[in-house]
Each structure stands twice: as structure tokens, then as C-alpha cells.
XYZ file of C-alpha atoms in Angstrom:
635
model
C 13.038 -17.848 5.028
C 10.913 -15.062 5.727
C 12.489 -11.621 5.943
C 11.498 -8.187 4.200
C 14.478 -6.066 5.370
C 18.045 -7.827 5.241
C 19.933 -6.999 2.023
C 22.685 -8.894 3.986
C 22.334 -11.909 1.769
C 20.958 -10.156 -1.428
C 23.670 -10.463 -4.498
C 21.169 -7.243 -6.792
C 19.008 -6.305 -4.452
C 15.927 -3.440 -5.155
C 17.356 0.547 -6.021
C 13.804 1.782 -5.069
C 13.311 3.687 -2.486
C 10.438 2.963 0.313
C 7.586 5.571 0.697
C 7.267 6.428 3.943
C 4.396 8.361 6.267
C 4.756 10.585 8.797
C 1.959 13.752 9.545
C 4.672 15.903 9.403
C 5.600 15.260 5.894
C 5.265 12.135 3.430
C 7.941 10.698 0.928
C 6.028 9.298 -1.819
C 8.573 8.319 -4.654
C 6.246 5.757 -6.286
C 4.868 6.775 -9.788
C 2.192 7.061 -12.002
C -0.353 8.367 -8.867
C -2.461 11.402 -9.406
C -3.278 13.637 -6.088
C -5.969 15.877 -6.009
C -5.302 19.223 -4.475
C -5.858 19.900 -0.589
C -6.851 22.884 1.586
C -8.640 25.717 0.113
C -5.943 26.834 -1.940
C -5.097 23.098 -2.932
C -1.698 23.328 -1.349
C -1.964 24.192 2.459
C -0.621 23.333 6.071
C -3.535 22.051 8.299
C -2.649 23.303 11.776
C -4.292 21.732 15.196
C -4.613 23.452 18.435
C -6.139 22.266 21.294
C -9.570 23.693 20.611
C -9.414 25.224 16.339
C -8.448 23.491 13.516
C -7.050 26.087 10.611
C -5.148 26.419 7.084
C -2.297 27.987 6.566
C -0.996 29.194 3.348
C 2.622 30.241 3.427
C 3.125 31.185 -0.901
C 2.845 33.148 -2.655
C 1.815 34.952 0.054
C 0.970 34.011 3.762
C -2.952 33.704 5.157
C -4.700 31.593 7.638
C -8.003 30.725 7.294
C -10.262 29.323 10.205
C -12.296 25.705 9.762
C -13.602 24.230 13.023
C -13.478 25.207 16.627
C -15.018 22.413 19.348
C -14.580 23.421 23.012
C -12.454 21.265 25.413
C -10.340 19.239 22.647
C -7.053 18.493 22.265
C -6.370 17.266 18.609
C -3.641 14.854 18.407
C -3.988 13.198 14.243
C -6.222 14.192 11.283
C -6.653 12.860 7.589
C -8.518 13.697 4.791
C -11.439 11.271 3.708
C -12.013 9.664 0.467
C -15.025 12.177 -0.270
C -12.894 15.365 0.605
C -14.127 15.588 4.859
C -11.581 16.318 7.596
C -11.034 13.463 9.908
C -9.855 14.616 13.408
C -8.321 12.414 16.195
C -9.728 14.448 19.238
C -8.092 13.068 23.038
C -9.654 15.141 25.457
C -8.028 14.710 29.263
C -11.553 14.002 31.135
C -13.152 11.826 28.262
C -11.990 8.998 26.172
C -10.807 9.973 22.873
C -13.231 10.317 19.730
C -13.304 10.904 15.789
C -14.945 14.169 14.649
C -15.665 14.314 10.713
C -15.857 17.365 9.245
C -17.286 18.651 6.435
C -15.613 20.936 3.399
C -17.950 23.260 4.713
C -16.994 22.715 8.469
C -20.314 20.886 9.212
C -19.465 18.266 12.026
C -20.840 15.170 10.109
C -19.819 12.411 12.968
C -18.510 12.175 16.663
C -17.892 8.750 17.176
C -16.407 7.327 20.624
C -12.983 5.559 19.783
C -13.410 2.272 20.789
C -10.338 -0.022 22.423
C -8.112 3.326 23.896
C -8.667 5.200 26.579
C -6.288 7.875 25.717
C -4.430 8.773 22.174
C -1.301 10.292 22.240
C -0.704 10.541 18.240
C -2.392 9.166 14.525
C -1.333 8.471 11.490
C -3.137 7.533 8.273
C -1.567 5.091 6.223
C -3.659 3.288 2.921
C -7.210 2.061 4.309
C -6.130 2.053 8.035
C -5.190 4.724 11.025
C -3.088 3.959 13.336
C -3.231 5.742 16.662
C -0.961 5.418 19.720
C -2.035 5.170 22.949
C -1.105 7.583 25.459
C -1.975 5.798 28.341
C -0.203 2.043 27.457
C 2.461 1.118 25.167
C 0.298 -0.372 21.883
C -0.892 0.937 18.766
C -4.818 0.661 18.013
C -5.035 0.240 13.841
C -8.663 1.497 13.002
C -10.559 1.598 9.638
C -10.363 4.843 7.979
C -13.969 4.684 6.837
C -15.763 2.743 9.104
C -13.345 3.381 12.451
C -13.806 0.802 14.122
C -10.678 -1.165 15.474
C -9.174 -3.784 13.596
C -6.412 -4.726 15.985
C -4.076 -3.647 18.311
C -0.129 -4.032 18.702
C 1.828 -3.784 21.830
C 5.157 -1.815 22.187
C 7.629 -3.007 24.460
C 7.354 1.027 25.839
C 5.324 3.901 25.680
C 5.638 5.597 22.575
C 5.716 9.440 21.235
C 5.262 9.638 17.549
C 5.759 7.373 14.348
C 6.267 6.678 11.132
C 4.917 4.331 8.350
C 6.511 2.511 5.382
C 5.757 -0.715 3.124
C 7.774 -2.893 5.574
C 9.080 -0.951 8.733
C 7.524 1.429 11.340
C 9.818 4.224 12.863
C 8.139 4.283 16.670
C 9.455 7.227 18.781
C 10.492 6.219 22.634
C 10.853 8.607 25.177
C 13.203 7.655 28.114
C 11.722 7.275 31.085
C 8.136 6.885 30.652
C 6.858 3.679 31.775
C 7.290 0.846 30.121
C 4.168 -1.119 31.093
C 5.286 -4.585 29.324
C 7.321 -7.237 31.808
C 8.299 -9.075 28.029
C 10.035 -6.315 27.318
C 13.278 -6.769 25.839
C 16.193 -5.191 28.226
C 18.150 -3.492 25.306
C 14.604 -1.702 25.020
C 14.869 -0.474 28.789
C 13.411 3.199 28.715
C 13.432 3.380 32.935
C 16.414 4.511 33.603
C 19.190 6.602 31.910
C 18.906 10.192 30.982
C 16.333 11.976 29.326
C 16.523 11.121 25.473
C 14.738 9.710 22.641
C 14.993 6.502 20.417
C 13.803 5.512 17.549
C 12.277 1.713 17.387
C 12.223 0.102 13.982
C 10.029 -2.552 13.938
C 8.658 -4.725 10.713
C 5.518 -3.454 10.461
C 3.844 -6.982 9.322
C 5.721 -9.116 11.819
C 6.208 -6.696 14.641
C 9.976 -7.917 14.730
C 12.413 -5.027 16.167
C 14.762 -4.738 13.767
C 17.087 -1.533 15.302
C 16.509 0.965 18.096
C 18.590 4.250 16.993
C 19.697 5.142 20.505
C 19.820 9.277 20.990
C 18.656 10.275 18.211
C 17.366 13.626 20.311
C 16.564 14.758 23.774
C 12.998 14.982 23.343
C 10.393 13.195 21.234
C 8.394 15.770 18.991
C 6.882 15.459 15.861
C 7.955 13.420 12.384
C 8.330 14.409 8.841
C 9.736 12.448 5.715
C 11.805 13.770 3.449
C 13.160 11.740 0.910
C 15.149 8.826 2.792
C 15.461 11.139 5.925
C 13.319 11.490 9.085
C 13.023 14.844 10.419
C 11.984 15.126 14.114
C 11.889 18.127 15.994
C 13.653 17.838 19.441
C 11.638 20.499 21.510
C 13.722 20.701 24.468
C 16.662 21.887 22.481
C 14.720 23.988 19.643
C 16.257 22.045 16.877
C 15.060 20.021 13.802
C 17.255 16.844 13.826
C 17.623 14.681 9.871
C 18.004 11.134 10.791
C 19.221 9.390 7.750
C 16.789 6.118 7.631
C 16.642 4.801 5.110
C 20.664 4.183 5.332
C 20.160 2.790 8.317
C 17.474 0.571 7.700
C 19.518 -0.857 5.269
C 21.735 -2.100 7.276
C 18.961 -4.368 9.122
C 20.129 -8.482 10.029
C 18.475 -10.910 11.674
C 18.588 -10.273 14.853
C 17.856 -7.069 16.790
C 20.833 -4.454 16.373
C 21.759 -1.403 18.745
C 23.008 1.607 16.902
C 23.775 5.185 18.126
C 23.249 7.027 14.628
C 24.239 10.801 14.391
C 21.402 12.760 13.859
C 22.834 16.019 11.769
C 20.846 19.340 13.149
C 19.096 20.687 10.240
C 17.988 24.030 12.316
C 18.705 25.317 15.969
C 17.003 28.452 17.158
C 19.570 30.593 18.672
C 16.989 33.001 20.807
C 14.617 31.490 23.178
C 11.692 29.870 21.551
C 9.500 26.625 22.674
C 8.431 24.840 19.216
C 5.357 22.919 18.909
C 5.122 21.699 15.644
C 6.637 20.677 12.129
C 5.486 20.089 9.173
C 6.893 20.195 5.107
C 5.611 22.032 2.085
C 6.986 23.751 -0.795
C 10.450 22.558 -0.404
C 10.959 24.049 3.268
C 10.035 23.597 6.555
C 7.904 25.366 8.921
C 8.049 25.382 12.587
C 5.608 26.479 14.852
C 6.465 28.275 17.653
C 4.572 28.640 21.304
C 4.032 32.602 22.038
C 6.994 33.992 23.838
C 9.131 32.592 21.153
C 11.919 34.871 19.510
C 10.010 37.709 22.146
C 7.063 37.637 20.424
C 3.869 37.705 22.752
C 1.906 35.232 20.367
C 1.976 31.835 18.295
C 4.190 31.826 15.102
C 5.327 29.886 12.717
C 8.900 30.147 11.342
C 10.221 29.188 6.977
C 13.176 26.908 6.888
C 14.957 25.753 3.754
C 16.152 22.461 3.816
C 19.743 23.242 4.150
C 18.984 24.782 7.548
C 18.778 28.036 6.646
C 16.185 30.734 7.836
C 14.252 32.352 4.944
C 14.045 35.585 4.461
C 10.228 35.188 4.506
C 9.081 37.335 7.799
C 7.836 35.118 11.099
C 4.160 34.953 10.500
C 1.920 35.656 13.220
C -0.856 32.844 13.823
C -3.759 33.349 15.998
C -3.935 30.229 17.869
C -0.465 28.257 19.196
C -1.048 24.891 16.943
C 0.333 21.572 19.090
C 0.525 19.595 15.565
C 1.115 20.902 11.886
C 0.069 18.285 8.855
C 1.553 18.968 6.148
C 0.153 18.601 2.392
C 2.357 15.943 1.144
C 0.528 14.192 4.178
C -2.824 15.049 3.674
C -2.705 14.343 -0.016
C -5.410 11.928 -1.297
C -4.821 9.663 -4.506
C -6.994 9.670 -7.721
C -7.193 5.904 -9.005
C -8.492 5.003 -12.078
C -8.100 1.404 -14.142
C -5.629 1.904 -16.925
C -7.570 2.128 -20.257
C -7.202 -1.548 -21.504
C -7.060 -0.828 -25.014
C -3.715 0.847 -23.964
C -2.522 -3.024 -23.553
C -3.720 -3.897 -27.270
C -1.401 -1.088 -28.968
C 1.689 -2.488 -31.063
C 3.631 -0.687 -33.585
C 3.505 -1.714 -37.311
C 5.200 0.129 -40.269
C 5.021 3.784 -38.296
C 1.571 3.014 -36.808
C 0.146 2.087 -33.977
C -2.659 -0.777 -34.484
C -4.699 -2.368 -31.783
C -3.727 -6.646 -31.244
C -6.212 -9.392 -31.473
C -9.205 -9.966 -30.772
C -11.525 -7.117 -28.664
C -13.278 -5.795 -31.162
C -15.186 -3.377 -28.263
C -11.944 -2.320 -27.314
C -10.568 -1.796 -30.803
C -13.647 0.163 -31.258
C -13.100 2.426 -28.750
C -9.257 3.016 -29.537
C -10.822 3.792 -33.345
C -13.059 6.450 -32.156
C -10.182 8.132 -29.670
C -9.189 11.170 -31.814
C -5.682 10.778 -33.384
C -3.629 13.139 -31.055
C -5.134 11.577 -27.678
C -3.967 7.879 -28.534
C -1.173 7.276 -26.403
C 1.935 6.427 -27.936
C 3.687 4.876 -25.176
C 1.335 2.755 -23.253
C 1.311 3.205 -19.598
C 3.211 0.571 -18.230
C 2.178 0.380 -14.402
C -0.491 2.318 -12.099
C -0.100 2.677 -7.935
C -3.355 1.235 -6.363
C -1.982 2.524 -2.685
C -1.438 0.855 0.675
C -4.178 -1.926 1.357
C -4.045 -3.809 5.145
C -2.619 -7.331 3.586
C -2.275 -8.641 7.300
C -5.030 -10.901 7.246
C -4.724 -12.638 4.537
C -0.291 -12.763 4.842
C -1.237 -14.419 8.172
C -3.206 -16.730 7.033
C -0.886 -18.042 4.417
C 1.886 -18.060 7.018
C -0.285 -20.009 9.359
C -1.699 -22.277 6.553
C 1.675 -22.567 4.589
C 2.132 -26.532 4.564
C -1.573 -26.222 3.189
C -1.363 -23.476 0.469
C 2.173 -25.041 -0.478
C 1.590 -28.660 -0.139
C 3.392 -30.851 -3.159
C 1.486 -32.110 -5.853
C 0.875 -36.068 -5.717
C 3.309 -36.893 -8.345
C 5.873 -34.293 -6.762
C 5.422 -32.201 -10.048
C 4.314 -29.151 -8.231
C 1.851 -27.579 -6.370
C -1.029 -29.337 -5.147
C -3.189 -26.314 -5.653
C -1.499 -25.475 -9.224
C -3.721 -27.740 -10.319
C -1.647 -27.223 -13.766
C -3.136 -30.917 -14.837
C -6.007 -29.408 -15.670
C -4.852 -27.079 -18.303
C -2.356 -28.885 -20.836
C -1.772 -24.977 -21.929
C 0.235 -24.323 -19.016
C 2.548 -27.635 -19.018
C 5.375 -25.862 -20.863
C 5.547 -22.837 -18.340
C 8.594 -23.944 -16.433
C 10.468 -23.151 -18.708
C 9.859 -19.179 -18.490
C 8.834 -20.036 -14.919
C 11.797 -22.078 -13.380
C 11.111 -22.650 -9.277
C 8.179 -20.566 -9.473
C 5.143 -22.213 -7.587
C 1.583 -21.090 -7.907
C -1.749 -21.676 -6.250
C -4.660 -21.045 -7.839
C -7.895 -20.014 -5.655
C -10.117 -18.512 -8.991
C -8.577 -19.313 -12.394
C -10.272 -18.692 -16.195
C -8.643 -21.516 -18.558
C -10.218 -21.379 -21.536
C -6.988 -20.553 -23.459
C -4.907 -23.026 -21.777
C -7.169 -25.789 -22.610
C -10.206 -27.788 -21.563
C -8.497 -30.292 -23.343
C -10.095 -34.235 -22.436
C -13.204 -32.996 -20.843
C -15.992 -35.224 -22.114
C -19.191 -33.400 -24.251
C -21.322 -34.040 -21.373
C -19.364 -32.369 -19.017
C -18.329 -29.328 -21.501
C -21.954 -28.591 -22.213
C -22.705 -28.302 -18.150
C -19.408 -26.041 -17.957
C -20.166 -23.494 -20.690
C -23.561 -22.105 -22.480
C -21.394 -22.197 -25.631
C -21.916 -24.798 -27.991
C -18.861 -25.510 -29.559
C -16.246 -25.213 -26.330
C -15.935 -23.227 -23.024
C -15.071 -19.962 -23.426
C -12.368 -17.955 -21.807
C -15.533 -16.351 -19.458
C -15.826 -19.896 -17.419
C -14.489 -19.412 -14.522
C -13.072 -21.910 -11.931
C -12.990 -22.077 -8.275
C -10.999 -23.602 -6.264
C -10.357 -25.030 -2.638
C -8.179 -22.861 -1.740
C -10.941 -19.962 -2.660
C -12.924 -21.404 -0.007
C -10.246 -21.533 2.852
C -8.800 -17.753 2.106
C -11.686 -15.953 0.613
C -12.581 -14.505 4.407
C -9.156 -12.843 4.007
C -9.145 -12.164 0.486
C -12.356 -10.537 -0.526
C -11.829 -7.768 1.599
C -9.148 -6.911 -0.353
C -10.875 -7.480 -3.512
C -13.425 -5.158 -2.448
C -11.190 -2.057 -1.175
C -9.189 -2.151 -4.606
C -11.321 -2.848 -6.988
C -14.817 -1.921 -5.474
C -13.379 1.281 -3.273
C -10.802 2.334 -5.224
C -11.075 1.254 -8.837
C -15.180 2.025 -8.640
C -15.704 -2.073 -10.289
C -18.867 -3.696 -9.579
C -20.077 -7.089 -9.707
C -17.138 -8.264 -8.659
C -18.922 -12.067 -8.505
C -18.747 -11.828 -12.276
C -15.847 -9.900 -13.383
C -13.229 -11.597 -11.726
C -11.844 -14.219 -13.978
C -8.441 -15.224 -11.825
C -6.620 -15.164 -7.960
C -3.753 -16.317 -7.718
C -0.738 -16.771 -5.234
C 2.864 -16.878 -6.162
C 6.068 -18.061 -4.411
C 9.003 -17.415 -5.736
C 11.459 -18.856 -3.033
C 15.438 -19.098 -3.159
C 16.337 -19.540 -6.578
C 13.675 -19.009 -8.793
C 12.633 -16.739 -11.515
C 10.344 -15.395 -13.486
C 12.430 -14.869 -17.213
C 11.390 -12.101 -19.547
C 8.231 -12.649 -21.259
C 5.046 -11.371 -22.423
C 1.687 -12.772 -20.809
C -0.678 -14.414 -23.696
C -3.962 -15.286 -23.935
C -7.778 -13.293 -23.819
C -6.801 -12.838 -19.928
C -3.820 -10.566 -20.798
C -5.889 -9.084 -23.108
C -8.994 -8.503 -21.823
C -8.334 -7.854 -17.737
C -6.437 -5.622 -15.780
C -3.525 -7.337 -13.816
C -3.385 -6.129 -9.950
C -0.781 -7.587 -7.878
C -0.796 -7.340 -4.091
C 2.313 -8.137 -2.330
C 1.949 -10.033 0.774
C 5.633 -10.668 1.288
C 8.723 -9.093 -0.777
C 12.301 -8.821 0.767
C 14.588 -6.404 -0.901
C 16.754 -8.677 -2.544
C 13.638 -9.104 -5.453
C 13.505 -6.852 -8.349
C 10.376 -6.349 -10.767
C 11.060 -5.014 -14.004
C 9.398 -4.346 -16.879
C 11.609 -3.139 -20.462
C 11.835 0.843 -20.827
C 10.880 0.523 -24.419
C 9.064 -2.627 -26.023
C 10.328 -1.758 -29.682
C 13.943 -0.049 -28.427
C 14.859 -2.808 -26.121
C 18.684 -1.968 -26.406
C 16.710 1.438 -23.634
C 16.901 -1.355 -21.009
C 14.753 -1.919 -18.406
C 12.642 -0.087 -15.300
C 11.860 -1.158 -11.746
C 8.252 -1.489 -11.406
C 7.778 -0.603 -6.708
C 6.789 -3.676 -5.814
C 6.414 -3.042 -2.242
C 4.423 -4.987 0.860
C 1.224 -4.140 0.902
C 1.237 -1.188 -2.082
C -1.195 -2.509 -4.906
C -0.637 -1.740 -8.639
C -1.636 -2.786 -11.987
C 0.542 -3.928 -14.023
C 0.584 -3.775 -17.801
C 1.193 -7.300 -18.526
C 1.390 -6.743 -22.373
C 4.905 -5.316 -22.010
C 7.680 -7.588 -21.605
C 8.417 -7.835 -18.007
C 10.932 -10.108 -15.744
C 11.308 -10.560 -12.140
C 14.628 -11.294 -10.224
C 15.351 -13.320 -7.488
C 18.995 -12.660 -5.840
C 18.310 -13.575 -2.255
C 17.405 -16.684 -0.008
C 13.916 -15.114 1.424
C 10.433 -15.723 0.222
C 8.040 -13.512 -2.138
C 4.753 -13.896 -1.465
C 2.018 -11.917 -4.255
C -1.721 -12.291 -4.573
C -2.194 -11.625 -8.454
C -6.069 -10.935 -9.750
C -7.078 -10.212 -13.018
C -10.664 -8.316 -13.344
C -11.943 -7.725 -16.728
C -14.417 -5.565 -18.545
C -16.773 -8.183 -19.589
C -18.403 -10.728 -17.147
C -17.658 -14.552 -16.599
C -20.057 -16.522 -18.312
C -20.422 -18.962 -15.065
C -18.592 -20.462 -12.285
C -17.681 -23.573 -11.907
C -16.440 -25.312 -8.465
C -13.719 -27.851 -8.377
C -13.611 -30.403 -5.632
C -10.207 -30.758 -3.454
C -9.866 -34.212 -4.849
C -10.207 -33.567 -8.280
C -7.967 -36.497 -10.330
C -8.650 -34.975 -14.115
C -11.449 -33.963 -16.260
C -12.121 -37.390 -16.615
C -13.027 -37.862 -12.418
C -17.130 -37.832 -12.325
C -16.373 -36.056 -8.976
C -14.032 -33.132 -10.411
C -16.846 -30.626 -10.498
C -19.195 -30.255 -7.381
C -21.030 -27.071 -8.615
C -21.759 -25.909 -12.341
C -23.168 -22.908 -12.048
C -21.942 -20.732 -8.640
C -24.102 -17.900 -7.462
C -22.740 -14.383 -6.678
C -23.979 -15.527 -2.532
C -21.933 -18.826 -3.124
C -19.432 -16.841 -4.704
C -18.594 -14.723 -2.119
C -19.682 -18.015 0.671
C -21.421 -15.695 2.816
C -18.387 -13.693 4.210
């Protein structure tokens, strides 16, 4: 049973909060994530008008600084690239809508055509992808934030205002009485008739399932910020900022599609006549901008809230140019990743001091030369690798799932386990109990090459003696999901993590299952691999009733344990070293690609055929030495 929302049937379900996206404003709750400074100042609202583009710092003192004018534009979404540059969402009326990329120094770098919409209405960056909605028909086109091109596009049962982005769910804003351009479209979606209002769609962002539409949430459909659990939206028509508690009411998500009619608490109301534009988050208030004729001022303003609803005493700033859409810097933020330093994982206590485990004498080298005060005396126990586009590859297991999951001959497991290779891993069930694994790239020197004739062993490894932990198997199931998978490999660990040579540092990939009933009991992962690699998972599919934890304190156990996020689609390494558990309290599926990249390279390939009986079968091995262009099969 597939669902990522319901906590309906969940007996200790997840106490982690989802991040969530909106321009306006971004929750990000997740830890251990460095963000590098934005704007000028390094903390700064980025407002658009139709035709300028400009910072504005509101503390410790208010200025706005000018970046990048254009004539006839009308900005509608912006991000800031990997390498620093403004991205900007530009929808003209006469011309189809394009990407401008901006420099630091405001030098227009690209002006690409956007390809697949003939009109954008709003964008929002989320991980590696934008998504933008179309003004002109109810879909979303998701683009590439680097390359943006399209990837695909999703149809809306109506024509959409704003939205949202979290893990799981997408918060689409529906304006009543725009068209709805889709006959399929479900009547308790209607948006043709009735009076003037907006709703709030909730959709599963993977599966596109409507989960709740939040009838009435405002009159108007404005703009979005996240704070916390809450959406804030601004409801133009009445001058207010509405707090729409949702992640309350996503809790409350079943099966089937559910009709609510939340109360949406005002946060602010402005008692004179004023027409606001935009909103946006920083600093612990919010800021409203405000058209000119506002509050009987003749020009563009912008207004300081505090979050209880409260005006500041800060003065109305004046602002040169009326902006139609403010971003603010919890938005805009970009993400520093870095691998966690794996001699971190070979620290253990002994008599007061901290020694390094085993067997990497590089590594052990490099912890001896760290000076005394730097070593860490609490390893780091996870790292947030950031939203990666999983919906390739979880389609492809979906589609493929009497493949990836077929039983093993004997009924013992897993076809794809292929656990009779490895004696090493026979007694795993027992920390393992209903857990099922297929293995697509898999290093087993550890676990045993036990059986394997001389002949055969000498082919496998340059070593002498036995086959080191660097031999490297791959397996069918590399073959049929690598088009989906290496894609991933190569944002995370190529994009992100700055790892090369991927072809030769990758020692294992992995899918788990963990359906109804299973569990992963507490335990410590042994072997070189644990040792020597870092340990990213990628969750493909995780409903809420699934809890990840890892123990507070490895030599105070009695300090309990802490929730690692394991949330769809957010990557992290995990320090596998520390004693960790996962928890299973529901009836619904987890899904989670596990890879383990190391430091030093894979001696050599090796290719296992799909009908592989034993180390014994002359056929077991169709390739002993894989090239990086086999590696990667020419995707």
C-alpha cells in the first residue's frame, strides 16, 4: 500500500515537521545544512516589478539598492543559481515567457526562450527543479534549474494562482471562476461557478493524488509564504495576510479526496485604503508591499509586520518602483554541501580519549595530524544533501515492482538480494526481520567470496591472496534502472558533493522495502564499507507512519534517541557508525535508494548475469573487468 500522507493507520508515526517552499518565505526545519548569505548585505528581500529587479534591506536600517532593469517584462519567479547568478522568470504579455540569468554584477549572462508554456503565471524553485505555472492552462511545467529545459509537465484540474512545495504535498492556489480548461475534472474541484474566493488544492506531489481542497481560505489568490507549519497568503482584495494552519490539516489526509472549509485566522488587515502587491518573510516579520495610493501615499511602499499581527513601529518605507512579487531570503537561500569528514565515523572513546577504529590508516593519519582542539568530539551524526527530482526512478520501480520485488527461487527472499552469494549476510534477518533488499551495485568482500574457485578469484581481483573489499559487483537490476538512477548519482554526488569518477568510487546501490511489519532493529553497520564510504540515502517513498532514528549519545545511551528527516525526495548522509534503528508502525510501503561512495577507488567491476545459480555456475560472471562507458551503459 502506497501512501505518503495518511497517519490514519500509523500506531508512532514521524514528530518531524515537513520543509516546505513558497517565494514568499521557506520553512526549513531540517538540520545540519549550511546557507551561504544572499543579497548584498547577505540578508535581503529581492523585490520584482514589472520592468527592475532590486534589494531591499529593512535592518538595521532600511536601503534599496537597484540590480537589473529590462524593458517590457513582467517578472513573475526568480532563484538564485548554484554559482551565486539571479535567475528570473520573465512572462511578457506579447511574447512567450523566457529565463534571464543575471550576473552578481548585473551582467545578463542568458535569455533563453521557455520552452513548453506559452504564458507563466508564477515559479518556484524547489531542489534541482523549477516549477512554473502556466497562466494560460491549468498545468505546471517542472524545468531544470541549470540546464532549463522542461522535464515534464502536470495538469491541474483548474487554473491555478500560486503554490507551495514540500517533500510529499504541493499547496496549489485556485481562484474561483477562472476557467477550468480540463473536462476530467473532478466536480468537488468545480471553480465555474460560486462566488469569488480562493482554495487551496493539496495534491501529493509524486503521485499527483488530491488529497484536500481547503475551500475559502480567502477572497483572492495572492502570494505564499511558510512559516513554520503555517501558510501565509495575502488576500489582496481584502488587504489582509491570512495564516492557514497546514500542516494540521495535512495531517488529517485519508484515502480518498476530503472537502474541508478551514478557518484561516487574519494575521494583519489594513484599516486605511491600500492595494497590496506582495509578501514576503525576513527577520522574524513580515513585509507587505503596497501599490502607490496606499495609506495616501502617492508612491510604492512597503509596510513591517510582526508575526502576531502587529504593525511595527518601523516607519513605511518608501520604494521607488511598485514590486508585483517580494522573495524573501529564507527563499532565496542556497545550501553549502560538503561530505562529512569520514574519519569522523572512525572516532570511539577509550579510557577519556578519543582513538580512531580499524583499519584506514590514511584516514587515521589525517585525524593524527588534525590539531587537538579541532577533533570533534561528538561526531556528526547526519548531513542534508537537499531536494533531488526522485520521480523517475520512483516510477520506474512502481511500474517495474513485480520485477525489482520478484521472490527468490527457493522463496527465501529477494530475487535480486542475491544474498546467496555472500554467506556474510545469511544471518541478517535477524537485525533485519521483513526487510527486503535489491541490490543493483554491491562491494562483498567482507561478507564473503566464500566457494568461488581460484580460477575464478584470480579473474575477479588483481590481489593474490583474495578479492578485496574494492571489487565491485553489478547487477541486473543496474542495467534496467541505471537510466533513472545515475542521474541522481550525478546531481548528489557529482553536483553537490563535488565527487568524481563516480565509475570507480561507487562501491554499492541499493533498494530497500520495508513493507507492513518490518524493521530494521538497532545496530551498528560493519565492515570496510561502513568504514571507508559515505552512506547517502534517497527516499523514493516514506509515509509518515516510519521513523529513522539514530541514538543521541553512542556512549550515554540512557540520552535516548533522535529522528534523523527522512523525507521523499530530501537526500542525506547518514553516519552509519552510530547505532541507528528504523520503525515501522504503519501498513504503507518505504521505498530508499541507499549508495555508499568512498574515498578510494574500486579495484574492478565485475558483472553478474540474471541467472546466476552460485559461484560455482561457469555462467555467473559475464564481464570481469567493466569499463567506466560500460559502467555507466551509455546513458
Amino acid at each position: 500500500m502506497i501512501d505518503s500522507l495518511s497517519t490514519m493507520d500509523c500506531t508512532d508515526p514521524t514528530g518531524l515537521a515537513d520543509p516546505l517552499v513558497a517565494s514568499g518565505g521557506a520553512f526549513r526545519p531540517l538540520s545540519f545544512e549550511r546557507w551561504l548569505p544572499v543579497g548584498p548585505s547577505g540578508h535581503e528581500l529581492l523585490a520584482l516589478s514589472n520592468a527592475t529587479v532590486f534589494w531591499i534591506q529593512s535592518r538595521p536600517t532600511f536601503q534599496v539598492r537597484h540590480f537589473f532593469s529590462t524593458s517590457d517584462a513582467h517578472f513573475v519567479g526568480a532563484w538564485l543559481n548554484d554559482n551565486g547568478s539571479l535567475l528570473l522568470v520573465d512572462s511578457p504579455r506579447r511574447r512567450k515567457p523566457r529565463w534571464l540569468e543575471v550576473a552578481p554584477d548585473a551582467a545578463l549572462l542568458r535569455d533563453v526562450v521557455m520552452e513548453g508554456l506559452q504564458q507563466a503565471a508564477h515559479a518556484v524553485s524547489y531542489g534541482e527543479c523549477v516549477y512554473v505555472l502556466a497562466a494560460d492552462h491549468p498545468s505546471i511545467g517542472v524545468f531544470d534549474a541549470r540546464s532549463l529545459s522542461l522535464r515534464r509537465k502536470l495538469e491541474l484540474p483548474a487554473a491555478a494562482h500560486s503554490l507551495a512545495i514540500g517533500p510529499t504535498v504541493m499547496f496549489v492556489l485556485l481562484q474561483s471562476g477562472s476557467p477550468a480548461g480540463s473536462t476530467s475534472a473532478p466536480s468537488s474541484l468545480d471553480q465555474s461557478s460560486g462566488d469569488a474566493r480562493c482554495d487551496v488544492l493539496v495534491l501529493e506531489r509524486h503521485s499527483r493524488r488530491s488529497t484536500q481542497l481547503w475551500r475559502g481560505v480567502a477572497n483572492t489568490c495572492g502570494p505564499l509564504a511558510a512559516h513554520g507549519g503555517d501558510l501565509l497568503l495575502l488576500d489582496r482584495a481584502n488587504a489582509e495576510v491570512r495564516r492557514i494552519p497546514a500542516s494540521r490539516l495535512t495531517q488529517q489526509a485519508g484515502h480518498k479526496l476530503a472537502v474541508l472549509s478551514p478557518t484561516a485566522s487574519v494575521l494583519w488587515r489594513c484599516e486605511q485604503p491600500c492595494y497590496p502587491t506582495g509578501l514576503a518573510i525576513a527577520h522574524g516579520f513580515v513585509y507587505v508591499s503596497l501599490a502607490p495610493g496606499s495609506t495616501g501615499r502617492p508612491g510604492a511602499s512597503v509596510i513591517e509586520i510582526d508575526l502576531i499581527g502587529n504593525t511595527s513601529t518601523a516607519e513605511q518605507q518608501e520604494l521607488p518602483h511598485p514590486p508585483t512579487l517580494l522573495l524573501s531570503p529564507s527563499y532565496l537561500a542556497r545550501a553549502e554541501y560538503k561530505p562529512m569528514p569520514l574519519y569522523e565515523k572512525l572516532l570511539r572513546r577509550k579510557q577519556g580519549r578519543w582513538r580512531g577504529s580499524a583499519n584506514n590508516h590514511r584516514e587515521l593519519s589525517e585525524l593524527r595530524t588534525t590539531p587537538r582542539m579541532a577533533r570533534v568530539r561528538s561526531p556528526q551524526p547526519f548531513s542534508m544533501l537537499g531536494a533531488v527530482d526522485i520521480e523517475a526512478l520512483r516510477a520506474a520501480v512502481l511500474s517495474r515492482w513485480d520485477v525489482v520485488w520478484e521472490k527468490a527461487r527457493d522463496s527465501s527472499g529477494v530475487k535480486h538480494d542475491y544474498n546467496f552469494l555472500f554467506p556474510g549476510l545469511q544471518g541478517i534477518t535477524n537485525t533485519f526481520p521483513g526487510l527486503q533488499n535489491a541490490k543493483l551495485l554491491f562491494s562483498g568482500a567482507h561478507v564473503g567470496y566464500h566457494g568461488v574457485s581460484p580460477g575464478l578469484l584470480s579473474k575477479m581481483s588483481t590481489s593474490s591472496s583474495h578479492a578485496s573489499c574494492e571489487t565491485c559487483l553489478l547487477f541486473p537490476l543496474w542495467r534496467k534502472l541505471a537510466p533513472q538512477v545515475l542521474p541522481l548519482l550525478d546531481e548528489v554526488l557529482y553536483n553537490r558533493l563535488g565527487m568524481r569518477n563516480l565509475s570507480r568510487f561507487v562501491w554499492r546501490v541499493q533498494l530497500n522495502r520495508m513493507p507492513k511489519g518490518a524493521a530494521i532493529k538497532p545496530h551498528v553497520d560493519q565492515g570496510n564499507y561502513a568504514s571507508l564510504s559515505h552512506r547517502v540515502h534517497i527516499p523514493l517513498i516514506v509515509p509518515r507512519c516510519v521513523r529513522f532514528e539514530q541514538l543521541k549519545n553512542a556512549h550515554s545511551p540512557e540520552e535516548g534517541w533522535r529522528e534523523i528527516p527522512m523525507k521523499e525526495s530530501e537526500a542525506f548522509e547518514v553516519n552509519n557508525k552510530i547505532k541507528h534503528q528504523v520503525i515501522q508502525s504503519g501498513p504503507y510501503e518505504r521505498i530508499t535508494l541507499i549508495i555508499d561512495v568512498a574515498e578510494q577507488p574500486c579495484e574492478r567491476y565485475v558483472e553478474i548475469s540474471e541467472g546466476c545459480r552460485g559461484w560455482n555456475d561457469p555462467n555467473c560472471v559475464t564481464d570481469f573487468d567493466v569499463n567506466p562507458d560500460e559502467w555507466r551503459g551509455a546513458f
